[in-house]
Amino acid sequence: MDRIIIVGSGGHAAELRDYINHNNNARPADRIEVIGYIDDDKSTYEHYGFSEPYLGGIKDHKVLEDAKYLMGIANLEYRKKIIETLVSEGARFRGLIHPTAIISPSCVIHHTTVISHNASVGAKVEIGAYNMLNSRCTIGHDTKMGDYNFISPQVAISGNTSIGNGNLIGTNACTIPGIKIGNNNKVAA
């Protein structure tokens, strides 16, 4: 069983907490224990009423060697900086694949990527580190995705698409096969 700390306590963290509940019900042998939340804004923690404790701010957090971390902040402006800082202090991050996601056995997904409910990842897809694939998105065959991307709900990435690093793909956006998206782009909903 992994013991994890969720980084952030806002809406994205609340969704991740729900995914963990689904995971624990569907995969009892792979249970995840949330030991708490770190966030510089305690009011978001209070808003969601999590049952696990608030462990303090991110800036003041002392990394726990016996825990793993799950990124629960969606804002791309902060995600990468926070992850890099915590990793430099010894944090080990993990991802999560929702039990309802359909994942091709031929794809390669970095262990820090989160894949939400009812998402689909096709044949020979390669997905890098610290990506978020949100609910009901589809990643078509032979797509290659870099690191730190946020793929919003119901996005449809066609086959043979190349996506760089640090991109936000907005809700319901789609690509045509073979397109290349570079780095640090925002594709509108």
mmCIF file of C-alpha atoms in Angstrom:
data_model
loop_
_atom_site.group_PDB
_atom_site.id
_atom_site.type_symbol
_atom_site.label_atom_id
_atom_site.label_comp_id
_atom_site.label_asym_id
_atom_site.label_seq_id
_atom_site.Cartn_x
_atom_site.Cartn_y
_atom_site.Cartn_z
ATOM 1 C CA MET A 1 0.000 0.000 0.000
ATOM 2 C CA ASP A 2 1.323 3.433 -0.957
ATOM 3 C CA ARG A 3 0.982 6.187 1.603
ATOM 4 C CA ILE A 4 0.627 9.503 -0.206
ATOM 5 C CA ILE A 5 0.502 13.215 0.396
ATOM 6 C CA ILE A 6 -1.589 15.184 -2.054
ATOM 7 C CA VAL A 7 0.079 18.436 -3.096
ATOM 8 C CA GLY A 8 -2.720 20.986 -3.167
ATOM 9 C CA SER A 9 -6.174 20.912 -1.641
ATOM 10 C CA GLY A 10 -8.394 22.614 -4.194
ATOM 11 C CA GLY A 11 -10.763 21.237 -6.797
ATOM 12 C CA HIS A 12 -8.199 19.109 -8.613
ATOM 13 C CA ALA A 13 -7.077 17.560 -5.326
ATOM 14 C CA ALA A 14 -10.712 16.829 -4.450
ATOM 15 C CA GLU A 15 -11.143 14.998 -7.752
ATOM 16 C CA LEU A 16 -7.972 13.000 -7.129
ATOM 17 C CA ARG A 17 -9.281 12.050 -3.693
ATOM 18 C CA ASP A 18 -12.414 10.672 -5.348
ATOM 19 C CA TYR A 19 -10.273 8.728 -7.850
ATOM 20 C CA ILE A 20 -8.388 7.180 -4.942
ATOM 21 C CA ASN A 21 -11.686 6.056 -3.395
ATOM 22 C CA HIS A 22 -12.648 4.435 -6.702
ATOM 23 C CA ASN A 23 -9.222 2.822 -6.934
ATOM 24 C CA ASN A 24 -9.413 1.424 -3.411
ATOM 25 C CA ASN A 25 -12.870 -0.054 -4.045
ATOM 26 C CA ALA A 26 -11.940 -1.561 -7.426
ATOM 27 C CA ARG A 27 -8.415 -2.707 -6.544
ATOM 28 C CA PRO A 28 -8.272 -3.713 -2.873
ATOM 29 C CA ALA A 29 -4.809 -5.229 -3.336
ATOM 30 C CA ASP A 30 -3.472 -1.855 -4.578
ATOM 31 C CA ARG A 31 -4.958 0.402 -1.930
ATOM 32 C CA ILE A 32 -3.676 3.934 -1.517
ATOM 33 C CA GLU A 33 -3.702 5.664 1.853
ATOM 34 C CA VAL A 34 -3.909 9.461 1.826
ATOM 35 C CA ILE A 35 -2.041 10.751 4.875
ATOM 36 C CA GLY A 36 -2.782 14.425 4.270
ATOM 37 C CA TYR A 37 -2.594 17.548 2.128
ATOM 38 C CA ILE A 38 -0.089 20.337 1.734
ATOM 39 C CA ASP A 39 -1.217 23.679 0.350
ATOM 40 C CA ASP A 40 -0.189 27.293 0.904
ATOM 41 C CA ASP A 41 -3.880 28.255 0.974
ATOM 42 C CA LYS A 42 -5.569 26.427 3.846
ATOM 43 C CA SER A 43 -8.980 27.835 2.905
ATOM 44 C CA THR A 44 -9.270 25.412 -0.040
ATOM 45 C CA TYR A 45 -8.612 22.509 2.320
ATOM 46 C CA GLU A 46 -11.359 23.776 4.619
ATOM 47 C CA HIS A 47 -13.755 24.288 1.693
ATOM 48 C CA TYR A 48 -13.568 20.641 0.615
ATOM 49 C CA GLY A 49 -13.747 19.197 4.133
ATOM 50 C CA PHE A 50 -11.264 16.386 3.557
ATOM 51 C CA SER A 51 -11.189 13.687 6.225
ATOM 52 C CA GLU A 52 -7.388 13.503 6.186
ATOM 53 C CA PRO A 53 -5.368 16.248 7.895
ATOM 54 C CA TYR A 54 -3.978 19.492 6.550
ATOM 55 C CA LEU A 55 -0.201 19.103 6.885
ATOM 56 C CA GLY A 56 0.771 22.730 6.319
ATOM 57 C CA GLY A 57 2.095 24.856 3.507
ATOM 58 C CA ILE A 58 4.057 23.597 0.524
ATOM 59 C CA LYS A 59 6.920 26.040 1.068
ATOM 60 C CA ASP A 60 7.483 24.880 4.643
ATOM 61 C CA HIS A 61 6.898 21.164 4.050
ATOM 62 C CA LYS A 62 9.629 18.726 5.036
ATOM 63 C CA VAL A 63 9.564 15.829 2.581
ATOM 64 C CA LEU A 64 8.629 12.491 4.149
ATOM 65 C CA GLU A 65 10.806 9.598 3.016
ATOM 66 C CA ASP A 66 8.131 6.993 3.754
ATOM 67 C CA ALA A 67 5.467 8.717 1.632
ATOM 68 C CA LYS A 68 4.888 9.354 -2.046
ATOM 69 C CA TYR A 69 3.418 12.529 -3.469
ATOM 70 C CA LEU A 70 0.566 13.090 -5.896
ATOM 71 C CA MET A 71 0.267 16.459 -7.668
ATOM 72 C CA GLY A 72 -3.150 17.930 -6.973
ATOM 73 C CA ILE A 73 -2.625 21.413 -8.415
ATOM 74 C CA ALA A 74 -3.915 21.851 -11.960
ATOM 75 C CA ASN A 75 -2.443 25.290 -12.713
ATOM 76 C CA LEU A 76 0.484 24.780 -15.097
ATOM 77 C CA GLU A 77 2.132 27.980 -13.892
ATOM 78 C CA TYR A 78 2.778 26.350 -10.505
ATOM 79 C CA ARG A 79 2.788 22.564 -11.110
ATOM 80 C CA LYS A 80 6.262 22.204 -12.601
ATOM 81 C CA LYS A 81 7.980 24.583 -10.155
ATOM 82 C CA ILE A 82 6.442 22.857 -7.135
ATOM 83 C CA ILE A 83 7.233 19.369 -8.415
ATOM 84 C CA GLU A 84 10.843 20.284 -9.209
ATOM 85 C CA THR A 85 11.326 21.872 -5.778
ATOM 86 C CA LEU A 86 9.865 18.891 -3.915
ATOM 87 C CA VAL A 87 11.838 16.384 -6.027
ATOM 88 C CA SER A 88 15.048 18.328 -5.306
ATOM 89 C CA GLU A 89 14.232 17.861 -1.610
ATOM 90 C CA GLY A 90 13.800 14.098 -2.039
ATOM 91 C CA ALA A 91 10.073 13.717 -2.768
ATOM 92 C CA ARG A 92 9.004 10.694 -4.809
ATOM 93 C CA PHE A 93 5.943 11.312 -6.950
ATOM 94 C CA ARG A 94 3.503 8.775 -8.306
ATOM 95 C CA GLY A 95 0.590 8.890 -10.688
ATOM 96 C CA LEU A 96 -2.778 7.215 -10.731
ATOM 97 C CA ILE A 97 -4.817 5.483 -13.405
ATOM 98 C CA HIS A 98 -8.545 5.423 -12.693
ATOM 99 C CA PRO A 99 -10.018 1.900 -12.820
ATOM 100 C CA THR A 100 -12.465 2.920 -15.581
ATOM 101 C CA ALA A 101 -9.741 4.143 -17.949
ATOM 102 C CA ILE A 102 -9.111 2.018 -21.032
ATOM 103 C CA ILE A 103 -5.365 1.679 -21.546
ATOM 104 C CA SER A 104 -3.764 -0.205 -24.425
ATOM 105 C CA PRO A 105 -1.217 -2.766 -23.228
ATOM 106 C CA SER A 106 1.186 -1.509 -25.911
ATOM 107 C CA CYS A 107 1.425 2.076 -24.608
ATOM 108 C CA VAL A 108 4.129 3.431 -22.314
ATOM 109 C CA ILE A 109 3.013 5.770 -19.528
ATOM 110 C CA HIS A 110 5.364 7.413 -17.039
ATOM 111 C CA HIS A 111 4.594 6.411 -13.450
ATOM 112 C CA THR A 112 3.850 10.036 -12.424
ATOM 113 C CA THR A 113 1.028 10.597 -14.912
ATOM 114 C CA VAL A 114 -2.595 10.750 -13.749
ATOM 115 C CA ILE A 115 -5.313 9.343 -16.005
ATOM 116 C CA SER A 116 -8.883 10.113 -15.055
ATOM 117 C CA HIS A 117 -12.125 8.184 -15.330
ATOM 118 C CA ASN A 118 -13.379 6.971 -18.693
ATOM 119 C CA ALA A 119 -10.241 8.140 -20.503
ATOM 120 C CA SER A 120 -8.871 6.089 -23.371
ATOM 121 C CA VAL A 121 -5.215 5.660 -24.334
ATOM 122 C CA GLY A 122 -4.603 3.877 -27.639
ATOM 123 C CA ALA A 123 -2.017 1.546 -29.099
ATOM 124 C CA LYS A 124 1.672 2.500 -29.037
ATOM 125 C CA VAL A 125 1.053 5.811 -27.251
ATOM 126 C CA GLU A 126 3.985 7.238 -25.270
ATOM 127 C CA ILE A 127 3.194 9.587 -22.365
ATOM 128 C CA GLY A 128 5.901 11.373 -20.384
ATOM 129 C CA ALA A 129 6.074 12.542 -16.774
ATOM 130 C CA TYR A 130 3.638 14.581 -14.657
ATOM 131 C CA ASN A 131 0.841 14.721 -17.216
ATOM 132 C CA MET A 132 -2.835 14.969 -16.336
ATOM 133 C CA LEU A 133 -5.306 13.279 -18.681
ATOM 134 C CA ASN A 134 -8.713 14.361 -17.527
ATOM 135 C CA SER A 135 -12.106 12.680 -17.670
ATOM 136 C CA ARG A 136 -13.331 11.187 -20.939
ATOM 137 C CA CYS A 137 -10.330 12.267 -22.997
ATOM 138 C CA THR A 138 -9.021 10.095 -25.827
ATOM 139 C CA ILE A 139 -5.393 9.761 -26.833
ATOM 140 C CA GLY A 140 -5.169 8.142 -30.264
ATOM 141 C CA HIS A 141 -2.707 5.504 -31.428
ATOM 142 C CA ASP A 142 0.998 6.334 -31.867
ATOM 143 C CA THR A 143 0.700 9.701 -30.121
ATOM 144 C CA LYS A 144 3.786 10.950 -28.303
ATOM 145 C CA MET A 145 3.332 13.317 -25.372
ATOM 146 C CA GLY A 146 6.096 15.040 -23.411
ATOM 147 C CA ASP A 147 5.957 16.165 -19.778
ATOM 148 C CA TYR A 148 3.795 18.499 -17.644
ATOM 149 C CA ASN A 149 0.787 18.633 -19.988
ATOM 150 C CA PHE A 150 -2.789 19.126 -18.808
ATOM 151 C CA ILE A 151 -5.331 17.469 -21.085
ATOM 152 C CA SER A 152 -8.797 18.753 -20.151
ATOM 153 C CA PRO A 153 -12.065 16.786 -20.105
ATOM 154 C CA GLN A 154 -13.342 15.310 -23.345
ATOM 155 C CA VAL A 155 -10.284 16.233 -25.410
ATOM 156 C CA ALA A 156 -9.790 14.044 -28.478
ATOM 157 C CA ILE A 157 -6.176 13.670 -29.570
ATOM 158 C CA SER A 158 -6.083 11.902 -32.945
ATOM 159 C CA GLY A 159 -3.527 9.273 -33.852
ATOM 160 C CA ASN A 160 0.070 10.157 -34.648
ATOM 161 C CA THR A 161 -0.125 13.450 -32.773
ATOM 162 C CA SER A 162 3.010 14.902 -31.191
ATOM 163 C CA ILE A 163 2.604 17.014 -28.054
ATOM 164 C CA GLY A 164 5.597 18.697 -26.413
ATOM 165 C CA ASN A 165 5.848 19.886 -22.805
ATOM 166 C CA GLY A 166 3.788 22.193 -20.620
ATOM 167 C CA ASN A 167 0.693 22.449 -22.792
ATOM 168 C CA LEU A 168 -2.885 23.053 -21.728
ATOM 169 C CA ILE A 169 -5.389 21.476 -24.098
ATOM 170 C CA GLY A 170 -8.845 22.931 -23.346
ATOM 171 C CA THR A 171 -12.114 21.078 -22.822
ATOM 172 C CA ASN A 172 -13.553 19.466 -25.983
ATOM 173 C CA ALA A 173 -10.551 20.457 -28.135
ATOM 174 C CA CYS A 174 -9.434 17.977 -30.751
ATOM 175 C CA THR A 175 -6.574 17.440 -33.150
ATOM 176 C CA ILE A 176 -6.357 16.047 -36.642
ATOM 177 C CA PRO A 177 -4.020 13.085 -37.230
ATOM 178 C CA GLY A 178 -0.338 13.869 -37.511
ATOM 179 C CA ILE A 179 -0.411 17.373 -36.010
ATOM 180 C CA LYS A 180 2.488 18.635 -33.877
ATOM 181 C CA ILE A 181 1.950 20.816 -30.817
ATOM 182 C CA GLY A 182 5.161 22.319 -29.420
ATOM 183 C CA ASN A 183 5.813 23.494 -25.860
ATOM 184 C CA ASN A 184 3.944 25.820 -23.470
ATOM 185 C CA ASN A 185 0.839 26.312 -25.599
ATOM 186 C CA LYS A 186 -2.777 26.868 -24.609
ATOM 187 C CA VAL A 187 -5.285 25.307 -26.972
ATOM 188 C CA ALA A 188 -8.672 26.901 -26.360
ATOM 189 C CA ALA A 189 -11.688 24.919 -25.265
#
